[in-house]
mmCIF file of C-alpha atoms and ligand atoms in Angstrom:
data_model
loop_
_atom_site.group_PDB
_atom_site.id
_atom_site.type_symbol
_atom_site.label_atom_id
_atom_site.label_comp_id
_atom_site.label_asym_id
_atom_site.label_seq_id
_atom_site.Cartn_x
_atom_site.Cartn_y
_atom_site.Cartn_z
ATOM 1 C CA UNK A 28 36.127 18.601 6.484
ATOM 2 C CA UNK A 29 33.921 21.233 4.797
ATOM 3 C CA UNK A 30 31.835 23.650 6.829
ATOM 4 C CA UNK A 31 28.603 22.043 5.592
ATOM 5 C CA UNK A 32 29.754 18.601 6.711
ATOM 6 C CA UNK A 33 30.775 20.094 10.063
ATOM 7 C CA UNK A 34 27.365 21.711 10.462
ATOM 8 C CA UNK A 35 25.506 18.576 9.391
ATOM 9 C CA UNK A 36 27.427 16.326 11.789
ATOM 10 C CA UNK A 37 26.790 18.742 14.669
ATOM 11 C CA UNK A 38 23.048 18.902 13.967
ATOM 12 C CA UNK A 39 22.041 15.275 13.394
ATOM 13 C CA UNK A 40 19.620 15.344 16.332
ATOM 14 C CA UNK A 41 17.660 18.350 15.093
ATOM 15 C CA UNK A 42 18.054 18.095 11.314
ATOM 16 C CA UNK A 43 14.657 18.207 9.606
ATOM 17 C CA UNK A 44 15.831 18.406 5.995
ATOM 18 C CA UNK A 45 18.914 18.975 3.830
ATOM 19 C CA UNK A 46 18.810 19.680 0.117
ATOM 20 C CA UNK A 47 21.721 19.639 -2.325
ATOM 21 C CA UNK A 48 21.070 21.086 -5.773
ATOM 22 C CA UNK A 49 22.822 22.305 -8.926
ATOM 23 C CA UNK A 50 25.255 19.443 -9.340
ATOM 24 C CA UNK A 51 28.612 19.735 -11.026
ATOM 25 C CA UNK A 52 28.304 18.678 -14.664
ATOM 26 C CA UNK A 53 29.420 15.085 -14.209
ATOM 27 C CA UNK A 54 26.959 14.149 -11.433
ATOM 28 C CA UNK A 55 23.946 12.012 -12.368
ATOM 29 C CA UNK A 56 21.510 13.378 -9.757
ATOM 30 C CA UNK A 57 19.930 16.795 -10.176
ATOM 31 C CA UNK A 58 18.976 17.000 -6.491
ATOM 32 C CA UNK A 59 19.478 15.077 -3.253
ATOM 33 C CA UNK A 60 17.093 15.530 -0.328
ATOM 34 C CA UNK A 61 17.859 14.150 3.119
ATOM 35 C CA UNK A 62 15.176 13.648 5.733
ATOM 36 C CA UNK A 63 15.062 11.926 9.129
ATOM 37 C CA UNK A 64 12.857 8.865 9.568
ATOM 38 C CA UNK A 65 12.330 6.127 12.121
ATOM 39 C CA UNK A 66 12.608 2.470 11.111
ATOM 40 C CA UNK A 67 11.778 -0.278 13.584
ATOM 41 C CA UNK A 68 12.056 2.315 16.352
ATOM 42 C CA UNK A 69 15.599 3.417 15.357
ATOM 43 C CA UNK A 70 16.693 6.775 13.889
ATOM 44 C CA UNK A 71 17.637 6.736 10.190
ATOM 45 C CA UNK A 72 18.024 9.261 7.410
ATOM 46 C CA UNK A 73 16.491 8.799 4.012
ATOM 47 C CA UNK A 74 18.358 10.114 0.976
ATOM 48 C CA UNK A 75 16.222 10.808 -2.029
ATOM 49 C CA UNK A 76 18.166 11.017 -5.287
ATOM 50 C CA UNK A 77 16.370 12.771 -8.140
ATOM 51 C CA UNK A 78 17.628 11.508 -11.507
ATOM 52 C CA UNK A 79 15.608 13.194 -14.221
ATOM 53 C CA UNK A 80 12.073 11.888 -13.741
ATOM 54 C CA UNK A 81 13.307 8.986 -11.647
ATOM 55 C CA UNK A 82 13.545 9.100 -7.863
ATOM 56 C CA UNK A 83 15.592 6.601 -5.871
ATOM 57 C CA UNK A 84 15.555 6.270 -2.083
ATOM 58 C CA UNK A 85 18.318 5.007 0.170
ATOM 59 C CA UNK A 86 18.180 4.769 3.962
ATOM 60 C CA UNK A 87 21.216 5.057 6.255
ATOM 61 C CA UNK A 88 21.530 4.935 10.014
ATOM 62 C CA UNK A 89 21.841 8.273 11.753
ATOM 63 C CA UNK A 90 25.475 7.686 12.683
ATOM 64 C CA UNK A 91 26.426 6.656 9.124
ATOM 65 C CA UNK A 92 25.127 9.838 7.478
ATOM 66 C CA UNK A 93 28.218 12.094 7.949
ATOM 67 C CA UNK A 94 30.567 9.523 6.408
ATOM 68 C CA UNK A 95 28.257 8.878 3.473
ATOM 69 C CA UNK A 96 27.872 12.629 2.991
ATOM 70 C CA UNK A 97 31.652 13.094 3.024
ATOM 71 C CA UNK A 98 32.263 10.319 0.516
ATOM 72 C CA UNK A 99 29.403 10.786 -1.935
ATOM 73 C CA UNK A 100 28.029 14.317 -1.735
ATOM 74 C CA UNK A 101 30.401 16.854 -0.225
ATOM 75 C CA UNK A 102 31.711 19.360 -2.761
ATOM 76 C CA UNK A 103 29.688 17.996 -5.683
ATOM 77 C CA UNK A 104 26.732 20.417 -5.582
ATOM 78 C CA UNK A 105 26.789 24.188 -6.023
ATOM 79 C CA UNK A 106 23.929 24.925 -3.604
ATOM 80 C CA UNK A 107 22.956 23.408 -0.281
ATOM 81 C CA UNK A 108 20.410 24.087 2.454
ATOM 82 C CA UNK A 109 20.329 22.629 5.962
ATOM 83 C CA UNK A 110 17.128 22.959 7.995
ATOM 84 C CA UNK A 111 16.956 22.142 11.677
ATOM 85 C CA UNK A 112 14.095 22.573 14.115
ATOM 86 C CA UNK A 113 15.305 26.107 14.886
ATOM 87 C CA UNK A 114 17.232 27.477 11.917
ATOM 88 C CA UNK A 115 17.871 27.318 8.182
ATOM 89 C CA UNK A 116 21.335 27.722 6.642
ATOM 90 C CA UNK A 117 22.198 28.191 2.981
ATOM 91 C CA UNK A 118 25.568 27.396 1.460
ATOM 92 C CA UNK A 119 27.288 27.907 -1.881
ATOM 93 C CA UNK A 120 30.259 25.982 -3.177
ATOM 94 C CA UNK A 121 33.554 27.835 -3.511
ATOM 95 C CA UNK A 122 35.994 27.335 -6.385
ATOM 96 C CA UNK A 123 38.272 25.243 -4.149
ATOM 97 C CA UNK A 124 35.469 22.711 -3.486
ATOM 98 C CA UNK A 125 34.674 23.972 0.031
ATOM 99 C CA UNK A 126 31.492 25.800 1.000
ATOM 100 C CA UNK A 127 30.644 29.119 2.539
ATOM 101 C CA UNK A 128 27.485 29.811 4.495
ATOM 102 C CA UNK A 129 25.660 32.661 2.728
ATOM 103 C CA UNK A 130 22.506 32.993 4.828
ATOM 104 C CA UNK A 131 21.139 31.994 8.215
ATOM 105 C CA UNK A 132 17.532 32.312 9.292
ATOM 106 C CA UNK A 133 15.147 31.223 11.978
ATOM 107 C CA UNK A 134 13.074 28.172 11.052
ATOM 108 C CA UNK A 135 9.423 28.961 10.535
ATOM 109 C CA UNK A 136 7.631 26.945 13.164
ATOM 110 C CA UNK A 137 4.086 26.008 12.274
ATOM 111 C CA UNK A 138 1.630 27.384 14.804
ATOM 112 C CA UNK A 139 -0.058 24.589 16.764
ATOM 113 C CA UNK A 140 -3.432 23.913 15.158
ATOM 114 C CA UNK A 141 -6.448 24.871 17.162
ATOM 115 C CA UNK A 142 -8.479 21.906 18.365
ATOM 116 C CA UNK A 143 -11.348 22.577 15.940
ATOM 117 C CA UNK A 144 -9.201 22.689 12.792
ATOM 118 C CA UNK A 145 -6.835 19.875 13.652
ATOM 119 C CA UNK A 146 -6.751 17.503 10.661
ATOM 120 C CA UNK A 147 -6.582 13.717 10.810
ATOM 121 C CA UNK A 148 -2.969 12.635 10.492
ATOM 122 C CA UNK A 149 -2.656 10.165 7.639
ATOM 123 C CA UNK A 150 0.182 7.700 7.253
ATOM 124 C CA UNK A 151 0.676 9.130 3.764
ATOM 125 C CA UNK A 152 0.381 12.815 4.486
ATOM 126 C CA UNK A 153 -0.535 15.403 1.904
ATOM 127 C CA UNK A 154 2.685 17.224 1.024
ATOM 128 C CA UNK A 155 4.810 14.085 1.440
ATOM 129 C CA UNK A 156 7.159 13.557 -1.488
ATOM 130 C CA UNK A 157 5.635 10.410 -3.031
ATOM 131 C CA UNK A 158 6.407 10.801 -6.741
ATOM 132 C CA UNK A 159 4.502 7.663 -7.752
ATOM 133 C CA UNK A 160 1.297 9.278 -6.475
ATOM 134 C CA UNK A 161 1.966 12.255 -8.765
ATOM 135 C CA UNK A 162 2.425 9.912 -11.714
ATOM 136 C CA UNK A 163 -0.786 8.091 -10.864
ATOM 137 C CA UNK A 164 -2.690 11.376 -10.703
ATOM 138 C CA UNK A 165 -3.524 11.282 -6.983
ATOM 139 C CA UNK A 166 -1.084 14.089 -6.014
ATOM 140 C CA UNK A 167 -0.350 17.298 -7.911
ATOM 141 C CA UNK A 168 3.280 18.152 -8.799
ATOM 142 C CA UNK A 169 3.642 19.848 -5.402
ATOM 143 C CA UNK A 170 2.180 16.802 -3.599
ATOM 144 C CA UNK A 171 -1.297 18.211 -2.923
ATOM 145 C CA UNK A 172 -4.258 15.857 -3.271
ATOM 146 C CA UNK A 173 -6.038 16.099 -6.630
ATOM 147 C CA UNK A 174 -9.610 16.887 -5.588
ATOM 148 C CA UNK A 175 -11.194 14.310 -7.875
ATOM 149 C CA UNK A 176 -8.967 11.641 -6.325
ATOM 150 C CA UNK A 177 -9.695 12.476 -2.697
ATOM 151 C CA UNK A 178 -11.807 9.347 -2.096
ATOM 152 C CA UNK A 179 -9.092 7.140 -3.588
ATOM 153 C CA UNK A 180 -6.482 8.848 -1.396
ATOM 154 C CA UNK A 181 -8.578 8.181 1.709
ATOM 155 C CA UNK A 182 -9.153 4.549 0.732
ATOM 156 C CA UNK A 183 -5.457 3.898 0.168
ATOM 157 C CA UNK A 184 -4.512 5.613 3.411
ATOM 158 C CA UNK A 185 -6.984 3.557 5.400
ATOM 159 C CA UNK A 186 -5.866 0.351 3.705
ATOM 160 C CA UNK A 187 -2.247 1.123 4.568
ATOM 161 C CA UNK A 188 -3.204 1.997 8.155
ATOM 162 C CA UNK A 189 -4.803 -1.432 8.570
ATOM 163 C CA UNK A 190 -1.743 -3.129 7.081
ATOM 164 C CA UNK A 191 0.423 -1.005 9.378
ATOM 165 C CA UNK A 192 -1.602 -2.179 12.414
ATOM 166 C CA UNK A 193 -0.752 -5.763 11.481
ATOM 167 C CA UNK A 194 2.936 -5.237 10.653
ATOM 168 C CA UNK A 195 4.224 -2.387 12.834
ATOM 169 C CA UNK A 196 5.128 -4.659 15.706
ATOM 170 C CA UNK A 197 6.952 -7.337 13.679
ATOM 171 C CA UNK A 198 10.687 -7.442 13.065
ATOM 172 C CA UNK A 199 10.088 -8.677 9.521
ATOM 173 C CA UNK A 200 12.862 -7.788 7.055
ATOM 174 C CA UNK A 201 11.229 -9.086 3.864
ATOM 175 C CA UNK A 202 7.708 -9.447 2.570
ATOM 176 C CA UNK A 203 6.046 -10.822 -0.550
ATOM 177 C CA UNK A 204 2.608 -9.549 -1.543
ATOM 178 C CA UNK A 205 0.210 -10.365 -4.376
ATOM 179 C CA UNK A 206 -2.432 -7.847 -5.474
ATOM 180 C CA UNK A 207 -5.306 -9.379 -7.469
ATOM 181 C CA UNK A 208 -7.112 -7.084 -9.939
ATOM 182 C CA UNK A 209 -4.646 -4.266 -9.247
ATOM 183 C CA UNK A 210 -5.973 -1.993 -12.038
ATOM 184 C CA UNK A 211 -4.181 1.371 -12.035
ATOM 185 C CA UNK A 212 -2.379 0.095 -8.953
ATOM 186 C CA UNK A 213 -2.596 3.062 -6.590
ATOM 187 C CA UNK A 214 -2.678 0.635 -3.686
ATOM 188 C CA UNK A 215 0.078 -1.582 -5.113
ATOM 189 C CA UNK A 216 2.512 1.311 -5.526
ATOM 190 C CA UNK A 217 1.733 2.666 -2.103
ATOM 191 C CA UNK A 218 2.149 -0.723 -0.438
ATOM 192 C CA UNK A 219 5.581 -0.896 -2.056
ATOM 193 C CA UNK A 220 6.414 2.637 -0.946
ATOM 194 C CA UNK A 221 5.121 1.947 2.580
ATOM 195 C CA UNK A 222 7.180 -1.213 3.095
ATOM 196 C CA UNK A 223 10.423 -0.170 1.367
ATOM 197 C CA UNK A 224 10.612 3.538 2.158
ATOM 198 C CA UNK A 225 8.654 3.900 5.409
ATOM 199 C CA UNK A 226 9.423 0.576 7.031
ATOM 200 C CA UNK A 227 12.778 -0.276 5.436
ATOM 201 C CA UNK A 228 11.554 -3.766 4.541
ATOM 202 C CA UNK A 229 12.618 -5.554 1.351
ATOM 203 C CA UNK A 230 9.324 -5.911 -0.515
ATOM 204 C CA UNK A 231 8.471 -8.059 -3.511
ATOM 205 C CA UNK A 232 5.049 -7.171 -4.843
ATOM 206 C CA UNK A 233 3.265 -8.612 -7.838
ATOM 207 C CA UNK A 234 0.112 -7.077 -9.284
ATOM 208 C CA UNK A 235 -2.206 -9.085 -11.525
ATOM 209 C CA UNK A 236 -4.674 -7.563 -13.939
ATOM 210 C CA UNK A 237 -6.433 -8.442 -17.177
ATOM 211 C CA UNK A 238 -5.665 -5.160 -18.911
ATOM 212 C CA UNK A 239 -2.465 -5.184 -20.964
ATOM 213 C CA UNK A 240 -2.149 -1.417 -21.437
ATOM 214 C CA UNK A 241 -2.636 -0.724 -17.721
ATOM 215 C CA UNK A 242 -0.098 -3.384 -16.744
ATOM 216 C CA UNK A 243 2.411 -1.981 -19.244
ATOM 217 C CA UNK A 244 2.003 1.532 -17.852
ATOM 218 C CA UNK A 245 2.386 0.323 -14.257
ATOM 219 C CA UNK A 246 5.604 -1.533 -15.142
ATOM 220 C CA UNK A 247 6.960 1.647 -16.778
ATOM 221 C CA UNK A 248 6.193 3.738 -13.689
ATOM 222 C CA UNK A 249 7.755 1.114 -11.392
ATOM 223 C CA UNK A 250 10.932 1.135 -13.493
ATOM 224 C CA UNK A 251 11.065 4.911 -13.550
ATOM 225 C CA UNK A 252 11.130 5.035 -9.755
ATOM 226 C CA UNK A 253 13.622 2.211 -9.428
ATOM 227 C CA UNK A 254 10.997 0.065 -7.670
ATOM 228 C CA UNK A 255 12.866 -3.130 -8.521
ATOM 229 C CA UNK A 256 10.715 -5.404 -6.363
ATOM 230 C CA UNK A 257 7.436 -4.252 -7.918
ATOM 231 C CA UNK A 258 6.143 -6.014 -11.015
ATOM 232 C CA UNK A 259 2.857 -6.245 -12.863
ATOM 233 C CA UNK A 260 1.669 -9.195 -14.921
ATOM 234 C CA UNK A 261 -1.213 -9.570 -17.365
ATOM 235 C CA UNK A 262 -3.281 -12.442 -16.070
ATOM 236 C CA UNK A 263 -6.812 -13.722 -15.764
ATOM 237 C CA UNK A 264 -6.601 -14.914 -12.175
ATOM 238 C CA UNK A 265 -9.700 -17.071 -12.592
ATOM 239 C CA UNK A 266 -7.873 -19.264 -15.139
ATOM 240 C CA UNK A 267 -4.137 -18.664 -15.366
ATOM 241 C CA UNK A 268 -1.389 -20.359 -13.401
ATOM 242 C CA UNK A 269 -0.215 -17.898 -10.748
ATOM 243 C CA UNK A 270 3.036 -17.356 -8.836
ATOM 244 C CA UNK A 271 4.313 -20.478 -7.178
ATOM 245 C CA UNK A 272 6.442 -18.840 -4.483
ATOM 246 C CA UNK A 273 6.115 -18.150 -0.776
ATOM 247 C CA UNK A 274 3.614 -15.303 -0.333
ATOM 248 C CA UNK A 275 3.020 -13.435 2.943
ATOM 249 C CA UNK A 276 0.019 -11.332 2.016
ATOM 250 C CA UNK A 277 -2.772 -11.289 -0.539
ATOM 251 C CA UNK A 278 -4.645 -8.042 -1.138
ATOM 252 C CA UNK A 279 -7.668 -7.227 -3.246
ATOM 253 C CA UNK A 280 -9.248 -3.814 -3.529
ATOM 254 C CA UNK A 281 -12.494 -3.833 -5.482
ATOM 255 C CA UNK A 282 -11.441 -6.802 -7.617
ATOM 256 C CA UNK A 283 -14.541 -7.638 -9.637
ATOM 257 C CA UNK A 284 -16.988 -10.358 -8.594
ATOM 258 C CA UNK A 285 -15.388 -13.828 -8.485
ATOM 259 C CA UNK A 286 -11.847 -12.428 -8.989
ATOM 260 C CA UNK A 287 -11.963 -11.949 -5.220
ATOM 261 C CA UNK A 288 -12.854 -15.640 -4.721
ATOM 262 C CA UNK A 289 -9.881 -16.802 -6.778
ATOM 263 C CA UNK A 290 -7.599 -14.478 -4.810
ATOM 264 C CA UNK A 291 -8.941 -15.854 -1.525
ATOM 265 C CA UNK A 292 -8.620 -19.424 -2.737
ATOM 266 C CA UNK A 293 -5.042 -18.784 -3.869
ATOM 267 C CA UNK A 294 -4.298 -17.548 -0.317
ATOM 268 C CA UNK A 295 -5.938 -20.613 1.220
ATOM 269 C CA UNK A 296 -4.038 -23.056 -0.984
ATOM 270 C CA UNK A 297 -0.699 -21.346 -0.414
ATOM 271 C CA UNK A 298 -1.270 -20.935 3.321
ATOM 272 C CA UNK A 299 -0.777 -17.157 2.988
ATOM 273 C CA UNK A 300 -0.714 -15.638 6.475
ATOM 274 C CA UNK A 301 -2.461 -12.298 5.848
ATOM 275 C CA UNK A 302 -5.383 -11.387 3.606
ATOM 276 C CA UNK A 303 -6.822 -7.890 3.232
ATOM 277 C CA UNK A 304 -9.738 -8.087 0.830
ATOM 278 C CA UNK A 305 -12.267 -5.406 -0.091
ATOM 279 C CA UNK A 306 -14.755 -7.127 -2.432
ATOM 280 C CA UNK A 307 -17.048 -5.503 -4.959
ATOM 281 C CA UNK A 308 -19.569 -6.402 -7.695
ATOM 282 C CA UNK A 309 -20.806 -9.516 -5.858
ATOM 283 C CA UNK A 310 -23.042 -10.609 -8.760
ATOM 284 C CA UNK A 311 -22.698 -14.368 -8.678
ATOM 285 C CA UNK A 312 -25.261 -15.296 -6.021
ATOM 286 C CA UNK A 313 -27.692 -12.642 -7.244
ATOM 287 C CA UNK A 314 -27.622 -14.210 -10.717
ATOM 288 C CA UNK A 315 -28.366 -17.732 -9.498
ATOM 289 C CA UNK A 316 -30.403 -17.529 -6.265
ATOM 290 C CA UNK A 317 -34.093 -18.546 -6.167
ATOM 291 C CA UNK A 318 -36.709 -18.762 -3.450
ATOM 292 C CA UNK A 319 -36.387 -21.745 -1.159
ATOM 293 C CA UNK A 320 -37.307 -21.040 2.451
ATOM 294 C CA UNK A 321 -36.977 -18.567 5.324
ATOM 295 C CA UNK A 322 -35.189 -15.889 3.274
ATOM 296 C CA UNK A 323 -37.861 -15.649 0.572
ATOM 297 C CA UNK A 324 -39.081 -12.288 1.851
ATOM 298 C CA UNK A 325 -35.680 -10.865 0.936
ATOM 299 C CA UNK A 326 -35.965 -12.156 -2.616
ATOM 300 C CA UNK A 327 -39.246 -10.507 -3.589
ATOM 301 C CA UNK A 328 -37.721 -7.197 -4.746
ATOM 302 C CA UNK A 329 -34.773 -6.917 -7.120
ATOM 303 C CA UNK A 330 -32.964 -4.268 -5.076
ATOM 304 C CA UNK A 331 -33.294 -6.161 -1.814
ATOM 305 C CA UNK A 332 -32.253 -9.417 -3.481
ATOM 306 C CA UNK A 333 -29.150 -7.713 -4.895
ATOM 307 C CA UNK A 334 -28.091 -6.320 -1.522
ATOM 308 C CA UNK A 335 -28.936 -9.509 0.337
ATOM 309 C CA UNK A 336 -26.952 -11.543 -2.227
ATOM 310 C CA UNK A 337 -23.911 -9.289 -1.807
ATOM 311 C CA UNK A 338 -24.013 -9.676 1.985
ATOM 312 C CA UNK A 339 -24.550 -13.419 1.700
ATOM 313 C CA UNK A 340 -21.538 -13.653 -0.647
ATOM 314 C CA UNK A 341 -19.219 -12.046 1.881
ATOM 315 C CA UNK A 342 -20.754 -13.941 4.791
ATOM 316 C CA UNK A 343 -20.011 -17.209 2.973
ATOM 317 C CA UNK A 344 -16.483 -16.073 2.111
ATOM 318 C CA UNK A 345 -15.818 -15.250 5.766
ATOM 319 C CA UNK A 346 -17.292 -18.587 6.880
ATOM 320 C CA UNK A 347 -15.218 -20.589 4.373
ATOM 321 C CA UNK A 348 -12.037 -18.759 5.379
ATOM 322 C CA UNK A 349 -12.716 -19.512 9.044
ATOM 323 C CA UNK A 350 -12.985 -23.184 8.178
ATOM 324 C CA UNK A 351 -9.670 -22.882 6.323
ATOM 325 C CA UNK A 352 -7.905 -21.756 9.487
ATOM 326 C CA UNK A 353 -8.265 -17.973 9.328
ATOM 327 C CA UNK A 354 -9.507 -15.587 11.960
ATOM 328 C CA UNK A 355 -11.667 -13.197 9.977
ATOM 329 C CA UNK A 356 -12.714 -9.669 10.940
ATOM 330 C CA UNK A 357 -15.393 -8.176 8.741
ATOM 331 C CA UNK A 358 -14.891 -4.434 9.076
ATOM 332 C CA UNK A 359 -16.115 -1.251 7.479
ATOM 333 C CA UNK A 360 -12.758 -0.150 6.163
ATOM 334 C CA UNK A 361 -13.788 3.331 5.130
ATOM 335 C CA UNK A 362 -16.752 5.611 5.654
ATOM 336 C CA UNK A 363 -19.643 4.851 3.290
ATOM 337 C CA UNK A 364 -19.412 8.408 1.922
ATOM 338 C CA UNK A 365 -15.964 7.654 0.429
ATOM 339 C CA UNK A 366 -16.995 4.342 -1.119
ATOM 340 C CA UNK A 367 -20.200 2.327 -0.854
ATOM 341 C CA UNK A 368 -18.028 -0.764 -1.399
ATOM 342 C CA UNK A 369 -16.551 -0.385 2.016
ATOM 343 C CA UNK A 370 -16.523 -3.809 3.599
ATOM 344 C CA UNK A 371 -13.187 -5.505 4.229
ATOM 345 C CA UNK A 372 -12.350 -9.096 5.116
ATOM 346 C CA UNK A 373 -9.230 -8.845 7.259
ATOM 347 C CA UNK A 374 -7.889 -12.341 7.813
ATOM 348 C CA UNK A 375 -4.938 -13.890 9.563
ATOM 349 C CA UNK A 376 -4.125 -17.589 9.422
ATOM 350 C CA UNK A 377 -3.738 -18.610 13.028
ATOM 351 C CA UNK A 378 -6.143 -21.511 13.675
ATOM 352 C CA UNK A 379 -6.688 -25.128 12.814
ATOM 353 C CA UNK A 380 -8.874 -25.859 9.803
ATOM 354 C CA UNK A 381 -12.345 -27.376 10.226
ATOM 355 C CA UNK A 382 -15.494 -28.075 8.233
ATOM 356 C CA UNK A 383 -18.232 -26.621 10.422
ATOM 357 C CA UNK A 384 -19.210 -23.646 8.263
ATOM 358 C CA UNK A 385 -18.781 -25.447 4.950
ATOM 359 C CA UNK A 386 -21.666 -27.783 5.754
ATOM 360 C CA UNK A 387 -24.028 -24.920 6.687
ATOM 361 C CA UNK A 388 -23.086 -22.882 3.607
ATOM 362 C CA UNK A 389 -23.490 -25.907 1.340
ATOM 363 C CA UNK A 390 -26.992 -26.575 2.701
ATOM 364 C CA UNK A 391 -27.969 -22.943 2.035
ATOM 365 C CA UNK A 392 -26.575 -23.081 -1.514
ATOM 366 C CA UNK A 393 -28.538 -26.250 -2.246
ATOM 367 C CA UNK A 394 -31.796 -24.952 -0.792
ATOM 368 C CA UNK A 395 -31.652 -21.571 -2.579
ATOM 369 C CA UNK A 396 -29.971 -22.863 -5.732
ATOM 370 C CA UNK A 397 -27.092 -20.386 -5.808
ATOM 371 C CA UNK A 398 -23.458 -20.810 -6.758
ATOM 372 C CA UNK A 399 -20.679 -19.184 -4.754
ATOM 373 C CA UNK A 400 -17.196 -19.680 -6.190
ATOM 374 C CA UNK A 401 -15.120 -19.764 -2.994
ATOM 375 C CA UNK A 402 -17.528 -22.293 -1.501
ATOM 376 C CA UNK A 403 -17.410 -24.380 -4.690
ATOM 377 C CA UNK A 404 -13.583 -24.311 -4.730
ATOM 378 C CA UNK A 405 -13.452 -25.306 -1.051
ATOM 379 C CA UNK A 406 -15.904 -28.186 -1.586
ATOM 380 C CA UNK A 407 -14.064 -29.425 -4.659
ATOM 381 C CA UNK A 408 -10.778 -29.470 -2.780
ATOM 382 C CA UNK A 409 -12.102 -30.669 0.561
ATOM 383 C CA UNK A 410 -9.532 -32.977 2.155
ATOM 384 C CA UNK A 411 -6.781 -32.020 -0.354
ATOM 385 C CA UNK A 412 -3.354 -31.296 1.228
ATOM 386 C CA UNK A 413 -2.376 -27.590 1.449
ATOM 387 C CA UNK A 414 0.792 -25.725 2.203
HETATM 388 C C1 SAM B 520 -12.540 -1.898 -10.011
HETATM 389 S S1 SAM B 520 -10.947 -2.247 -10.571
HETATM 390 C C2 SAM B 520 -10.007 -2.071 -9.090
HETATM 391 C C3 SAM B 520 -8.577 -1.699 -9.363
HETATM 392 C C4 SAM B 520 -7.707 -1.417 -8.148
HETATM 393 N N1 SAM B 520 -7.566 -2.582 -7.281
HETATM 394 C C5 SAM B 520 -8.212 -0.231 -7.387
HETATM 395 O O1 SAM B 520 -8.837 -0.408 -6.333
HETATM 396 O O2 SAM B 520 -7.993 0.897 -7.838
HETATM 397 C C6 SAM B 520 -10.983 -4.006 -10.809
HETATM 398 C C7 SAM B 520 -9.804 -4.528 -11.621
HETATM 399 O O3 SAM B 520 -9.866 -5.950 -11.615
HETATM 400 C C8 SAM B 520 -9.408 -6.405 -12.868
HETATM 401 N N2 SAM B 520 -9.916 -7.763 -13.091
HETATM 402 C C9 SAM B 520 -11.208 -8.147 -13.252
HETATM 403 N N3 SAM B 520 -11.294 -9.479 -13.449
HETATM 404 C C10 SAM B 520 -10.023 -9.947 -13.405
HETATM 405 C C11 SAM B 520 -9.460 -11.236 -13.565
HETATM 406 N N4 SAM B 520 -10.209 -12.291 -13.797
HETATM 407 N N5 SAM B 520 -8.120 -11.369 -13.469
HETATM 408 C C12 SAM B 520 -7.331 -10.269 -13.246
HETATM 409 N N6 SAM B 520 -7.831 -9.029 -13.090
HETATM 410 C C13 SAM B 520 -9.155 -8.863 -13.185
HETATM 411 C C14 SAM B 520 -9.959 -5.390 -13.850
HETATM 412 O O4 SAM B 520 -9.241 -5.379 -15.064
HETATM 413 C C15 SAM B 520 -9.830 -4.094 -13.066
HETATM 414 O O5 SAM B 520 -8.642 -3.407 -13.370
#
């Protein structure tokens, strides 16, 4: 047993980080970083293998770490550092394959923040090694937030927090998610990272978008990080045939106009349990509505009509989803200052379907002459069997 393995095994309870660098010539990884993490309430260690630009993560239970270290890492790197809550030790490899400890120091403990400058703790903290966020331009190379991307960072964090609220308590081992109108896919990558790396869940995530070049780039990034369960597909979700598999969650973040309706309808038809949908560009009702009764005052000024139409769109979506067996919370998912498109439909399928709201919404649509796609899809398929 080498001294570094001895030290590691004796410090599993207080280890905060271990880094192995400068590999012997034949080793594929340039660096291995080990950090503690908690999965489903149990202590694990995460090993992060840096292979050129690619980063691969592997989680092991706390008790399994020494054996894995002995078999796969010991003696294969010239430099090593072990950090515990109280001290830091540096090691260099000797010619015979063992190590000697070359330096010991006291760990720098961060001073407790004063109450007035305590920052909000995000699930995805600044400084956390999330290479995909660097690639997507949200983090700098040293994992600081790019200032221009601060609003996006806050949106993604909040989205993940809401997903975390719904999933933290479950013992789920696998999850399948579809992201409609994923665009540059900040959210999609982070959902994958959250479930696989933070929660230790096997995730299969599919992102749909119209733009070929964006989809190609996202697939390249996913491959580079070994995100095998993450895939992007060029698709017009309003027309194309979509995945015909079991899906646990549908997400949309600012998917344009009726793209959101097709995502919601897909979820309804497939009986998807969770929907997290942040709509935007609700143009459809605004383009078709005319005066017809009690709401006419709201239709006399273009700006008011636009805002009223957007609210009516999401009110109808929520009402239709309730009729389709979902409990729907309409929440402000992020402060208005970080995005004016800040309303989220958070839905869970946990009720029996009905037709109460459909009738009311249909009457409104007829009286004011507007079209609303989710309502139209629900009416067209009324009475059809669903999963
Ligand atoms: C405003 S972006 C949002 C991107 C991403 N979800 C985000 O929040 O960063 C909307 C995306 O929806 C995509 N989109 C619009 N209509 C679509 C359709 N019919 N099918 C698939 N994607 C669509 C666009 O190409 C665009 O990338």
